[in-house]
mmCIF file of C-alpha atoms and ligand atoms in Angstrom:
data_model
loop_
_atom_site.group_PDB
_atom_site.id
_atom_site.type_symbol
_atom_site.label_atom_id
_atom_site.label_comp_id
_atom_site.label_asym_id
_atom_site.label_seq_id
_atom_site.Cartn_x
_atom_site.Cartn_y
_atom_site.Cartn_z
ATOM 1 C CA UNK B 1 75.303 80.493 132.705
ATOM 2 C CA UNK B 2 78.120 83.465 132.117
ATOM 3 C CA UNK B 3 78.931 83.508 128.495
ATOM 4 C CA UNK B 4 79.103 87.159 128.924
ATOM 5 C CA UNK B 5 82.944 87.173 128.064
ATOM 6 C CA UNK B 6 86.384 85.768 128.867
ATOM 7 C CA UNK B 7 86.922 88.523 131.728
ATOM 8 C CA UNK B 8 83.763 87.956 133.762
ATOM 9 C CA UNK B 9 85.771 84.891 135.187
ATOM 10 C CA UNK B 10 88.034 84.879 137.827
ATOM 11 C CA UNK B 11 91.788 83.862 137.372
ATOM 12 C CA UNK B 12 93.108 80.060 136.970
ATOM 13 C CA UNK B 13 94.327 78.874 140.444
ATOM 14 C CA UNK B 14 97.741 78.119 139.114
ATOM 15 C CA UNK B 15 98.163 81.892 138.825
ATOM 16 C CA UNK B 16 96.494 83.261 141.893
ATOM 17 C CA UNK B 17 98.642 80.610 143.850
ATOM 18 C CA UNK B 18 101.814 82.055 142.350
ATOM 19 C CA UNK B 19 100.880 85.493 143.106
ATOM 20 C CA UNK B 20 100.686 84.426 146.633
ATOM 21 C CA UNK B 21 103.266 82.923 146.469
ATOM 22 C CA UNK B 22 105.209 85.975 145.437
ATOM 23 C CA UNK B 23 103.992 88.062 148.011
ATOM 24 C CA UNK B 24 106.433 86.751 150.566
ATOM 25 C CA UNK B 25 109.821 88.544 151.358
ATOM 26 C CA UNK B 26 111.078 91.682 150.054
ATOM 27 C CA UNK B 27 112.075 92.166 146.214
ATOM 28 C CA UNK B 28 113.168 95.048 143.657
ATOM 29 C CA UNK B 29 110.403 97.215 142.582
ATOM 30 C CA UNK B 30 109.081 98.597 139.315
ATOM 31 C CA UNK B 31 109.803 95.418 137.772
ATOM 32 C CA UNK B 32 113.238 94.938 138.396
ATOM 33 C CA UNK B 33 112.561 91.523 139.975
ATOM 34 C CA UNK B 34 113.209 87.786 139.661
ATOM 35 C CA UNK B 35 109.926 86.938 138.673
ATOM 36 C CA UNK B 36 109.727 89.589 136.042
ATOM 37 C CA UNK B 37 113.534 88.827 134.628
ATOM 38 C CA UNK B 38 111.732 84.849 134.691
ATOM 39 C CA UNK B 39 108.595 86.175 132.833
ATOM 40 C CA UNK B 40 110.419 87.928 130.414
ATOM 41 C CA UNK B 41 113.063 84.425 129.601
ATOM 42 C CA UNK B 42 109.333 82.256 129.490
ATOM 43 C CA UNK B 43 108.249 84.993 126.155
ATOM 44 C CA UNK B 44 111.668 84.457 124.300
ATOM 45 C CA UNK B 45 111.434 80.877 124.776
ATOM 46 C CA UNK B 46 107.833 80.982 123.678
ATOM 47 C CA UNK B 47 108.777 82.941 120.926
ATOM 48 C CA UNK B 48 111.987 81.502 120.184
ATOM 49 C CA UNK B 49 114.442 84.372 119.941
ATOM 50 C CA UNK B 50 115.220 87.233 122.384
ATOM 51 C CA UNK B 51 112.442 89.774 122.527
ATOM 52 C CA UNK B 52 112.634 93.041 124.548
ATOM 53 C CA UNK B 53 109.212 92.373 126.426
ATOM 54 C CA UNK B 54 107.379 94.503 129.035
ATOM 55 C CA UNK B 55 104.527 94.018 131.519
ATOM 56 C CA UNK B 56 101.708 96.369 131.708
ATOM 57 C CA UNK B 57 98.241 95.565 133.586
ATOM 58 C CA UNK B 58 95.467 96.011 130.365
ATOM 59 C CA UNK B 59 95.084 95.758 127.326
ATOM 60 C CA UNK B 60 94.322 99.140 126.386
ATOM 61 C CA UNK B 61 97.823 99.997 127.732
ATOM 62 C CA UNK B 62 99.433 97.524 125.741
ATOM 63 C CA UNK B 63 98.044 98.315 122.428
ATOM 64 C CA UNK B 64 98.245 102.203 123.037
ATOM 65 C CA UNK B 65 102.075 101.921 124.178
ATOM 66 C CA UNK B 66 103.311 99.967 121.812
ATOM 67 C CA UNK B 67 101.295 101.991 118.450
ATOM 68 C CA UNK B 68 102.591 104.606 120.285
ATOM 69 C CA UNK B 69 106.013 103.950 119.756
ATOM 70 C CA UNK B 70 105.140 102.720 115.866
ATOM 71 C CA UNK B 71 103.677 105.632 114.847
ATOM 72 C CA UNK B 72 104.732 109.720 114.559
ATOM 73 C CA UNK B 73 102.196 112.298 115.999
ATOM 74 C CA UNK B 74 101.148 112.844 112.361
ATOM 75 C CA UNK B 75 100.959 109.297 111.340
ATOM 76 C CA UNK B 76 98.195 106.399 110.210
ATOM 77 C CA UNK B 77 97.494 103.329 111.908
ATOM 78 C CA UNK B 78 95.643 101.296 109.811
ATOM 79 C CA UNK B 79 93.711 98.606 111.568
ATOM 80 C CA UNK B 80 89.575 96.881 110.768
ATOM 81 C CA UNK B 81 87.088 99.309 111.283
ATOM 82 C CA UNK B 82 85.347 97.134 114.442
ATOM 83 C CA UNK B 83 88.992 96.601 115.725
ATOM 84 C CA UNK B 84 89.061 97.120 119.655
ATOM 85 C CA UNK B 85 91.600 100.044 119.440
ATOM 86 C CA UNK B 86 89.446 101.848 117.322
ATOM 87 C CA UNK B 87 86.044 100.776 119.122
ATOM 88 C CA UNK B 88 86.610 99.969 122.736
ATOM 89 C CA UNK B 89 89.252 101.771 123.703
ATOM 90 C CA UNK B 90 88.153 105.397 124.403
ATOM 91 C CA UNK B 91 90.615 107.009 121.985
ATOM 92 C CA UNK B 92 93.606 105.495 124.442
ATOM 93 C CA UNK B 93 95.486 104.562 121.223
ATOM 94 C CA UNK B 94 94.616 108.475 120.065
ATOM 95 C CA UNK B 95 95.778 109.513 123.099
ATOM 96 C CA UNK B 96 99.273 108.098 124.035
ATOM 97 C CA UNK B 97 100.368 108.695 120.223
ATOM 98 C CA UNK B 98 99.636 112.110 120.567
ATOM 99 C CA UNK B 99 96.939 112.057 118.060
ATOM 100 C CA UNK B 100 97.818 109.519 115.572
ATOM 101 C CA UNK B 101 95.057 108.997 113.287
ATOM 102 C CA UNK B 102 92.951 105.334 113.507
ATOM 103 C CA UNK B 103 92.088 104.379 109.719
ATOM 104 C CA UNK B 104 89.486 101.740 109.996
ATOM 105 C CA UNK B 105 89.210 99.443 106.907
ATOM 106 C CA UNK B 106 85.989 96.973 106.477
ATOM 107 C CA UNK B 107 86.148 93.684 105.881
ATOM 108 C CA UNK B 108 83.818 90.319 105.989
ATOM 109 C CA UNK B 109 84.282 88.434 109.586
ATOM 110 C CA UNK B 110 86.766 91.417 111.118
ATOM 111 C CA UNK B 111 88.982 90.410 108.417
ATOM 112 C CA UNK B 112 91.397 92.686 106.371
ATOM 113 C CA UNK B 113 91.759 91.631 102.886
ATOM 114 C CA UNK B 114 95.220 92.292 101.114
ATOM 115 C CA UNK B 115 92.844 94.393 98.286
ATOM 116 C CA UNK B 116 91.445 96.597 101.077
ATOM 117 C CA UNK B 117 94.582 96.965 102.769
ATOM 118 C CA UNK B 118 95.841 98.437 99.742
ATOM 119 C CA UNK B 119 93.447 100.653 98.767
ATOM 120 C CA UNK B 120 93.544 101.930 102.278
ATOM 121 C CA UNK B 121 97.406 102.691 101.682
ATOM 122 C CA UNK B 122 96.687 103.955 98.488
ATOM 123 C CA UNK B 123 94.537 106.635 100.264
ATOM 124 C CA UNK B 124 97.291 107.857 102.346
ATOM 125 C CA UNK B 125 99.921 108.295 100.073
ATOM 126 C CA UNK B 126 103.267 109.150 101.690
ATOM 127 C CA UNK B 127 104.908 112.786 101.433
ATOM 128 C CA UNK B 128 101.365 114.434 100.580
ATOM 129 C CA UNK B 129 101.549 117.376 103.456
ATOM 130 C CA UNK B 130 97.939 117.609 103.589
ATOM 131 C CA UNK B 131 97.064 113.582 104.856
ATOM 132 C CA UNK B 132 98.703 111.878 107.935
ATOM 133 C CA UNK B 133 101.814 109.708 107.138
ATOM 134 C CA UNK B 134 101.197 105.765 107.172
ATOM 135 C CA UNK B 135 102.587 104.194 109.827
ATOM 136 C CA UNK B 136 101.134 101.322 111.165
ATOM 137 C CA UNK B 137 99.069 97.715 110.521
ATOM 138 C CA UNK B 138 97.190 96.899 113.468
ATOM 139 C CA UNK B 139 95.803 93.327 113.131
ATOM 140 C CA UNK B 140 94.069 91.363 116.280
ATOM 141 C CA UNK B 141 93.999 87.924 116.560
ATOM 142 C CA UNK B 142 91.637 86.789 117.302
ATOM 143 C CA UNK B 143 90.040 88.897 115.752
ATOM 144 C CA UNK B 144 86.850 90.714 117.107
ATOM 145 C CA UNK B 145 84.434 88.790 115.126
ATOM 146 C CA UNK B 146 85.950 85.308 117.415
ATOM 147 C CA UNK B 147 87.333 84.368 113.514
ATOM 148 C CA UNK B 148 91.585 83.974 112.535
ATOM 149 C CA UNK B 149 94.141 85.098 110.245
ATOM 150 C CA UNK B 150 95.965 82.201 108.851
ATOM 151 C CA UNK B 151 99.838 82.640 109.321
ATOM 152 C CA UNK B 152 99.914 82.863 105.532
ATOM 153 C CA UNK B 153 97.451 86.040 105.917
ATOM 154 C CA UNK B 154 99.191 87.634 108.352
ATOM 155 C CA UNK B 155 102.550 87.047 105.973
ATOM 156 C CA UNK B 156 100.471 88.691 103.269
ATOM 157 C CA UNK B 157 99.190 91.409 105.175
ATOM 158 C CA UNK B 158 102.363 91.906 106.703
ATOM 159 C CA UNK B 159 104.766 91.998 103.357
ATOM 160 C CA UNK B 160 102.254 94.861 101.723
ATOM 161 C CA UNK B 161 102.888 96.605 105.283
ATOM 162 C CA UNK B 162 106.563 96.279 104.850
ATOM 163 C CA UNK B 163 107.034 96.979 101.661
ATOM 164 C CA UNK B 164 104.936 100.500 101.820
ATOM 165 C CA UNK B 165 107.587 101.017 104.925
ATOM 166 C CA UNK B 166 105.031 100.651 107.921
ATOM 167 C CA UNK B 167 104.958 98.579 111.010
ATOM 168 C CA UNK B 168 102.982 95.536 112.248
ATOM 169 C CA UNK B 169 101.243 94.854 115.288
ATOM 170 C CA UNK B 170 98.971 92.674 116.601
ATOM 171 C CA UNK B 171 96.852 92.957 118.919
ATOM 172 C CA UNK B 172 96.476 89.041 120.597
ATOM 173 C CA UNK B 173 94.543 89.825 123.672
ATOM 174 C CA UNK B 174 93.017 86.134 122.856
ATOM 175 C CA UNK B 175 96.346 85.384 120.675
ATOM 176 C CA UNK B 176 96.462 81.820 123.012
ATOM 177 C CA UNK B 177 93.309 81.106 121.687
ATOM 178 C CA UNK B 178 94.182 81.849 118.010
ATOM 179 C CA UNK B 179 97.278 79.964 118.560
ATOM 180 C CA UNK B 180 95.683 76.569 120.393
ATOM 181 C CA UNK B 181 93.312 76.886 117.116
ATOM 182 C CA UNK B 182 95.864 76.325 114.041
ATOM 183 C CA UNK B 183 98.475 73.941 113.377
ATOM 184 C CA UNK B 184 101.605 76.680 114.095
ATOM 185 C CA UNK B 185 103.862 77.847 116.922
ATOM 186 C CA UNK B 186 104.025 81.210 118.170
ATOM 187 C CA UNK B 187 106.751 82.475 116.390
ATOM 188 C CA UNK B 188 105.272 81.332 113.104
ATOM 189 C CA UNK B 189 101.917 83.448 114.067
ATOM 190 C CA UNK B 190 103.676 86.141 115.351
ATOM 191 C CA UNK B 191 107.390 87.290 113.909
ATOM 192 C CA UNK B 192 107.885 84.543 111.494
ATOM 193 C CA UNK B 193 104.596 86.003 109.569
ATOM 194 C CA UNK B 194 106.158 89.707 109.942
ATOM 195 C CA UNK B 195 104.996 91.024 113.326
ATOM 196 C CA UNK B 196 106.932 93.921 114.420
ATOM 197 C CA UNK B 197 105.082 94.511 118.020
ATOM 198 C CA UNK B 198 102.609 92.209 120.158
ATOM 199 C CA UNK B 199 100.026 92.939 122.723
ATOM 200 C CA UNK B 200 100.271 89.464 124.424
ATOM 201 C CA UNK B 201 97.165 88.530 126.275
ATOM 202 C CA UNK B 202 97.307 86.765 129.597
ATOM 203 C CA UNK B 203 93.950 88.489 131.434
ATOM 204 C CA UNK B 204 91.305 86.964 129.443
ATOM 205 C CA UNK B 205 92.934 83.721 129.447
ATOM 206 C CA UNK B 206 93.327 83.146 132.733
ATOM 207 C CA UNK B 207 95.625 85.936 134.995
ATOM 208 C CA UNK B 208 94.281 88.890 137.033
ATOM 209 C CA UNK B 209 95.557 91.347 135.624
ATOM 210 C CA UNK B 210 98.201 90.857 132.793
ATOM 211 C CA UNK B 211 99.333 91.751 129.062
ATOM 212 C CA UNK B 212 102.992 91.392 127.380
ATOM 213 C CA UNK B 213 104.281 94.333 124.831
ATOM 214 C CA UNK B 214 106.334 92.036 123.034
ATOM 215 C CA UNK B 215 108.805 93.548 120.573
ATOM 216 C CA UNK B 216 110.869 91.310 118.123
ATOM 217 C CA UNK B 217 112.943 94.017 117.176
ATOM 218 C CA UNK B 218 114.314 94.980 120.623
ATOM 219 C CA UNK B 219 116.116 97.949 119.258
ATOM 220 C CA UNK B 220 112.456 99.832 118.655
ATOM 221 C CA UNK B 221 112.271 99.197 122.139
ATOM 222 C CA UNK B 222 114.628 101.471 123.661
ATOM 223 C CA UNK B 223 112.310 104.185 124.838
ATOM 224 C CA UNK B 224 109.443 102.320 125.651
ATOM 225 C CA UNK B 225 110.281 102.016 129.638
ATOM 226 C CA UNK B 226 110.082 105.975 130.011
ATOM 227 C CA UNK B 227 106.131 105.710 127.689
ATOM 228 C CA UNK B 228 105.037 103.353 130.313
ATOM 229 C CA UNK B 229 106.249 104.893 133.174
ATOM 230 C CA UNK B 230 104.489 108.022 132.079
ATOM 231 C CA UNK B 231 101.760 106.328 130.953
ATOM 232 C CA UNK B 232 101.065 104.799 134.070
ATOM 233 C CA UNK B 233 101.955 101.703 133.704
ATOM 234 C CA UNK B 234 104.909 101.020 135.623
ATOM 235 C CA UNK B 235 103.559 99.003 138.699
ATOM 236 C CA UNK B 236 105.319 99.419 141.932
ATOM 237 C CA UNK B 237 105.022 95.742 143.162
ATOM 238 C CA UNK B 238 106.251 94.647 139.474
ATOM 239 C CA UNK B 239 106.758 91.115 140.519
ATOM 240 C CA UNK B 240 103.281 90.863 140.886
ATOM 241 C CA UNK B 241 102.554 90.888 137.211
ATOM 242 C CA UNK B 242 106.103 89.082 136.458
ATOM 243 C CA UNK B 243 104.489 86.182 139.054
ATOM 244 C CA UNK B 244 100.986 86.247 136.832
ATOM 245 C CA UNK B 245 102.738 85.757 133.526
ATOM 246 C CA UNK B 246 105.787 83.398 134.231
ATOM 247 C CA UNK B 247 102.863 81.437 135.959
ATOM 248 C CA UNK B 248 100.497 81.660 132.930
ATOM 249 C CA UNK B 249 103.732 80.295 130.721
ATOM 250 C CA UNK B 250 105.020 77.403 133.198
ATOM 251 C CA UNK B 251 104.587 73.840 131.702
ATOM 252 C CA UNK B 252 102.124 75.262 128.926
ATOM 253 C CA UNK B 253 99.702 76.707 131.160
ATOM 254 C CA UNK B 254 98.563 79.261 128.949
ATOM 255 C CA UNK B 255 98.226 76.531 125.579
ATOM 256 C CA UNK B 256 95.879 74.270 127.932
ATOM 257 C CA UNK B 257 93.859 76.803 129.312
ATOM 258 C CA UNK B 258 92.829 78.445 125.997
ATOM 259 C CA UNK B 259 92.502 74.689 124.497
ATOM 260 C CA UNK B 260 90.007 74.198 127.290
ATOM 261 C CA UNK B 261 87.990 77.743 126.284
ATOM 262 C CA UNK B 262 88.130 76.669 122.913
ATOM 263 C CA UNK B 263 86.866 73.212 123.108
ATOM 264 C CA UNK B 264 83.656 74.600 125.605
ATOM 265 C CA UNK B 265 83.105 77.131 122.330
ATOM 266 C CA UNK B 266 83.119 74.030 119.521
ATOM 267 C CA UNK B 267 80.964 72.264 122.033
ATOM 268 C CA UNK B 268 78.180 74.911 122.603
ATOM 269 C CA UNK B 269 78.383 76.511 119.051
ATOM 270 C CA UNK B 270 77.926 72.574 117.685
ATOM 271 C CA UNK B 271 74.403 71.894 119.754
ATOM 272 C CA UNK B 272 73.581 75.441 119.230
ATOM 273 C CA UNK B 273 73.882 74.427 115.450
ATOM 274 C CA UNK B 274 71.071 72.036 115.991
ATOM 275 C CA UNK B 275 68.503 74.644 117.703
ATOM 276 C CA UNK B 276 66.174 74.793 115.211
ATOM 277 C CA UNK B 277 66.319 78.632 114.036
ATOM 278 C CA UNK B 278 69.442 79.704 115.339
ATOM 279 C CA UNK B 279 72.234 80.649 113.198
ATOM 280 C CA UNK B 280 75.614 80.442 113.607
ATOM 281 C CA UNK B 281 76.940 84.665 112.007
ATOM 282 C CA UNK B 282 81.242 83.376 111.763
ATOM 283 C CA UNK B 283 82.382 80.054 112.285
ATOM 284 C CA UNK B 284 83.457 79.288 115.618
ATOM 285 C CA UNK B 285 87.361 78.617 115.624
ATOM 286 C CA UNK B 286 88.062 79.531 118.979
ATOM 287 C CA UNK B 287 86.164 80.878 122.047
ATOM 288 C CA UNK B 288 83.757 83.024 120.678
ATOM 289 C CA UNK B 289 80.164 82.116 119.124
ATOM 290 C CA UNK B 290 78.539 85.077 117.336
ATOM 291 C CA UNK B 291 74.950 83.918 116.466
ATOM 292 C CA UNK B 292 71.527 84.915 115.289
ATOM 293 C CA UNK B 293 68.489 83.589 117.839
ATOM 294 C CA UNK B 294 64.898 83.843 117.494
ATOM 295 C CA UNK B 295 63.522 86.370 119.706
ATOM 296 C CA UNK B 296 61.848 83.652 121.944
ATOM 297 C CA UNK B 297 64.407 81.659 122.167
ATOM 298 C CA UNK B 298 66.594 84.831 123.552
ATOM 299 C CA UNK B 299 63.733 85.496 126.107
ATOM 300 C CA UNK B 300 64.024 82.088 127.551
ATOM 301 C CA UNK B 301 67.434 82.504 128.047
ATOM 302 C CA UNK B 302 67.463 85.443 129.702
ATOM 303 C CA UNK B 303 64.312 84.491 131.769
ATOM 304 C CA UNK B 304 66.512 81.846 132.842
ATOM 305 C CA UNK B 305 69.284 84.131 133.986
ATOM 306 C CA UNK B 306 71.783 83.349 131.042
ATOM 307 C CA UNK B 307 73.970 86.300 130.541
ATOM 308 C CA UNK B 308 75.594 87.512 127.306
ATOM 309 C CA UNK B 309 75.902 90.827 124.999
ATOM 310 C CA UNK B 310 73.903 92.006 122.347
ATOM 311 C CA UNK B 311 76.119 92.287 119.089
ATOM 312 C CA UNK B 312 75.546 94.982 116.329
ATOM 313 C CA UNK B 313 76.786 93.779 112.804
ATOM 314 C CA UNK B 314 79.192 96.310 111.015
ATOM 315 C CA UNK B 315 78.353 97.506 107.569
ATOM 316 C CA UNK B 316 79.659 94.934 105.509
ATOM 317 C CA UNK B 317 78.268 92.086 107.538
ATOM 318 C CA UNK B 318 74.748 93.687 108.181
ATOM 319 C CA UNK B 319 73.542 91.756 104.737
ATOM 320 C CA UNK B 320 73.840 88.304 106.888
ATOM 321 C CA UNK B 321 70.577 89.158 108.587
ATOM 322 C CA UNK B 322 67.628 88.752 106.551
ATOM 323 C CA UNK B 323 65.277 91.732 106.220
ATOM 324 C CA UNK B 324 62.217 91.274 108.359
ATOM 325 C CA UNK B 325 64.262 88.884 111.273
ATOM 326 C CA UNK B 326 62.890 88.913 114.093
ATOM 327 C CA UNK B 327 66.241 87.656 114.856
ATOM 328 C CA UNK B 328 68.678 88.771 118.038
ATOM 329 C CA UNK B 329 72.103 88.792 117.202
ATOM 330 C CA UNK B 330 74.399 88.068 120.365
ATOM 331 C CA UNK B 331 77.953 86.943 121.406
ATOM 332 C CA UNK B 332 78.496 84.032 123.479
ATOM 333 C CA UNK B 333 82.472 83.691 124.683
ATOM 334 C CA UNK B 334 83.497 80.798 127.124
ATOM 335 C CA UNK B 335 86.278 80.919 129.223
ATOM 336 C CA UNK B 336 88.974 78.274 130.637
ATOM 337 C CA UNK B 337 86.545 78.121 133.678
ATOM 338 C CA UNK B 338 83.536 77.607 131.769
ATOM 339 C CA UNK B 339 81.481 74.659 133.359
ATOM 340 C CA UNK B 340 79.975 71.679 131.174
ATOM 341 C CA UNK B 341 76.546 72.732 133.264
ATOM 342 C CA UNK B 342 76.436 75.972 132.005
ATOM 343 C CA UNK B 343 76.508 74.599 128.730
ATOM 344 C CA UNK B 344 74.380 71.788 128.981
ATOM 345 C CA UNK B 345 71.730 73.598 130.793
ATOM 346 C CA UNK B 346 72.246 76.616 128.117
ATOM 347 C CA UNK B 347 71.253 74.224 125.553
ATOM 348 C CA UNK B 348 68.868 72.284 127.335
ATOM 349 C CA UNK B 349 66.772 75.935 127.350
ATOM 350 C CA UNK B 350 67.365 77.222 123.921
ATOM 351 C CA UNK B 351 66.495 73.722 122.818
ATOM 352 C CA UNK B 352 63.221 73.653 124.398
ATOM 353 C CA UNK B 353 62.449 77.399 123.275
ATOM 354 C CA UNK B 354 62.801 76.791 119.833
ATOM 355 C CA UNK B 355 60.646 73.771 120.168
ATOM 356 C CA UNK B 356 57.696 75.433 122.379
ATOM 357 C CA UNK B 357 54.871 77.276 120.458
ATOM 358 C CA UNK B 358 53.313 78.991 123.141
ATOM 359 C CA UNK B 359 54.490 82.248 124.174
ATOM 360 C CA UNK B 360 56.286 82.398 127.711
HETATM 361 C C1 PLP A 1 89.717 92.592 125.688
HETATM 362 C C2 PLP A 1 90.479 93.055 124.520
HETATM 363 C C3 PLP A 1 91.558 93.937 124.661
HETATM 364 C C4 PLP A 1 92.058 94.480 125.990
HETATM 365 O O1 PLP A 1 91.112 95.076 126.777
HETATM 366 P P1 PLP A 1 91.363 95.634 128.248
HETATM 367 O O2 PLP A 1 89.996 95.660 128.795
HETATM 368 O O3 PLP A 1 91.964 96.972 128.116
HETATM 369 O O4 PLP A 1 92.277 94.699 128.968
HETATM 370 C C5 PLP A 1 92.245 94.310 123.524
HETATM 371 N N1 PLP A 1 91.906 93.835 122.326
HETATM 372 C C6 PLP A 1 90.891 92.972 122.143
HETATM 373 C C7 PLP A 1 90.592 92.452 120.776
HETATM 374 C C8 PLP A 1 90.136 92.562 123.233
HETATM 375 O O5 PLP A 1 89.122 91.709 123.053
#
């Protein structure tokens, strides 16, 4: 029972097979291959217009290029306060802008509001020498909190962005699973809402090692080959992350695998929902379940050899858990290669936890 995340999984077989597959003969390196130029066609289709795309091996990398080339030395990126570049990324984002600052804003459900958004920008008002310069909106969808911005929020979000002169980006290391969970197409969730730059995820979803910096504008795109060759990021045997994601785009690949991740999510999150005592913190729209368990019913699960994370609530949401709870709050993420076992025998436990009144 691994519901530890989407990257404690191995990749989809589709992919790995294509990766061997590309390992015969002799091609161009550093990305000057067929299966990168084919990876590279797959994103503007997917996106429906001609994008200026780029493969890079993590996420990190992908979000810390591409803010990188959004923002000045001296400038803002504005992004939630539990957002992953500003909590799990080790100051990466910091780092390869040459110390931009991160402005985290709070919000309900890892949510930015169009009010706090503006009273963020309001904060950092443009041409006062002694504040950094706003640059950048850094929204990730999903978000870390497993919830969604509508296309209609992103527009929002994207227009008061715009109209104080800064970028967009998003940062859709699970953007397949956002996408597989509302009625729109990519474009609509990505450019078509005002997206300037994407991190596209593939790695969680189902490659080894793979993430898109997807740029709509492909004229703010123009230096980006010599950040990522100094970055690091450049991979010598290029074709093997152009093999990954044309793989992870063939035939809708990527849409079935995160529909599959998604569906094991509504399925565990709705018998969860009928454990007596357990609480479900955010709806569960796509492949993430953020809940609140009694303490016994956590013990059993461990005891059992379920793994998953501890969760800590940020400010704004610490209010959901009552005072005196002797509630855990964890995460629980499923993956394309989740098994209906795991999740039958997962419930089977917490079930008969919550119903036990002796002590184990
Ligand atoms: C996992 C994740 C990333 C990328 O992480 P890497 O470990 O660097 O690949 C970026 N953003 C979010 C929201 C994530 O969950």
């Amino acid at each position: 029972m691994d519901f530890a995340s989407d990257n404690s999984v191995g990749a989809s077989a589709e992919i790995l097979a294509a990766v061997a597959a590309a390992n015969a003969g002799a091609a161009h390196a550093y990305g000057d291959d067929d299966w990168t130029a084919k990876a590279q066609s797959r994103l503007d289709e997917i996106f429906e217009r001609k994008t200026a795309s780029f493969l890079v091996a993590t996420g990190t990398a992908a979000n810390a290029l591409a803010l990188a080339v959004l923002t000045p030395p001296y400038g803002a990126v504005f992004c939630h306060s539990s957002a992953h570049i500003m909590e799990d990324e080790c100051g990466a984002p910091e780092f390869f802008t040459a110390g931009a600052k991160l402005v985290g804003i709070d919000g309900a459900a890892g949510k930015i509001t169009p009010e706090a958004l503006k009273a963020a920008l309001a904060a950092f008002p443009r041409g006062l020498v002694t504040h950094v310069q706003p640059a950048v909106l850094s929204l990730s969808q999903a978000t870390e909190c497993g919830t969604l911005y509508t296309c209609a929020e992103i527009a929002e979000l994207a227009a008061i962005a715009h109209a104080m002169g800064i970028a967009v980006h998003m940062d859709g290391a699970r953007f397949a699973n956002a996408l597989v969970a509302q009625n729109c197409t990519a474009a609509e969730m990505s450019w078509k809402a005002g997206v300037d730059v994407l991190s596209f995820g593939a790695t969680k979803n189902g490659a080894l090692a793979c993430e898109a910096v997807v740029f709509f504008n492909p004229q703010q795109a123009e230096n980006f080959v010599y950040r990522r060759k100094r970055g690091g990021h450049t991979l010598s045997k290029g074709r093997f992350l152009g093999a990954q994601m044309a793989a992870y785009l063939e035939a809708g690949h990527w849409l079935a695998l995160a529909a599959g991740a998604n569906a094991h999510a509504a399925r565990l999150a709705a018998g969860l929902a009928q454990v007596p005592g357990i609480r479900l913190v955010w709806p569960c729209v796509a492949n993430e379940i953020f809940l609140l368990v009694p303490e016994k019913v956590d013990r059993f699960l461990r005891g059992a050899g379920a793994h998953y994370y501890d969760w800590t609530f940020t400010a704004v949401d610490r209010a959901l858990a009552k005072p005196g709870d002797d509630a855990i709050f964890i995460r629980l993420v499923t993956s394309f290669a989740t098994e209906p076992a795991e999740i039958a025998q997962f419930l089977a436990i917490a079930g008969a936890a919550a119903t036990t009144s002796t002590k184990a």
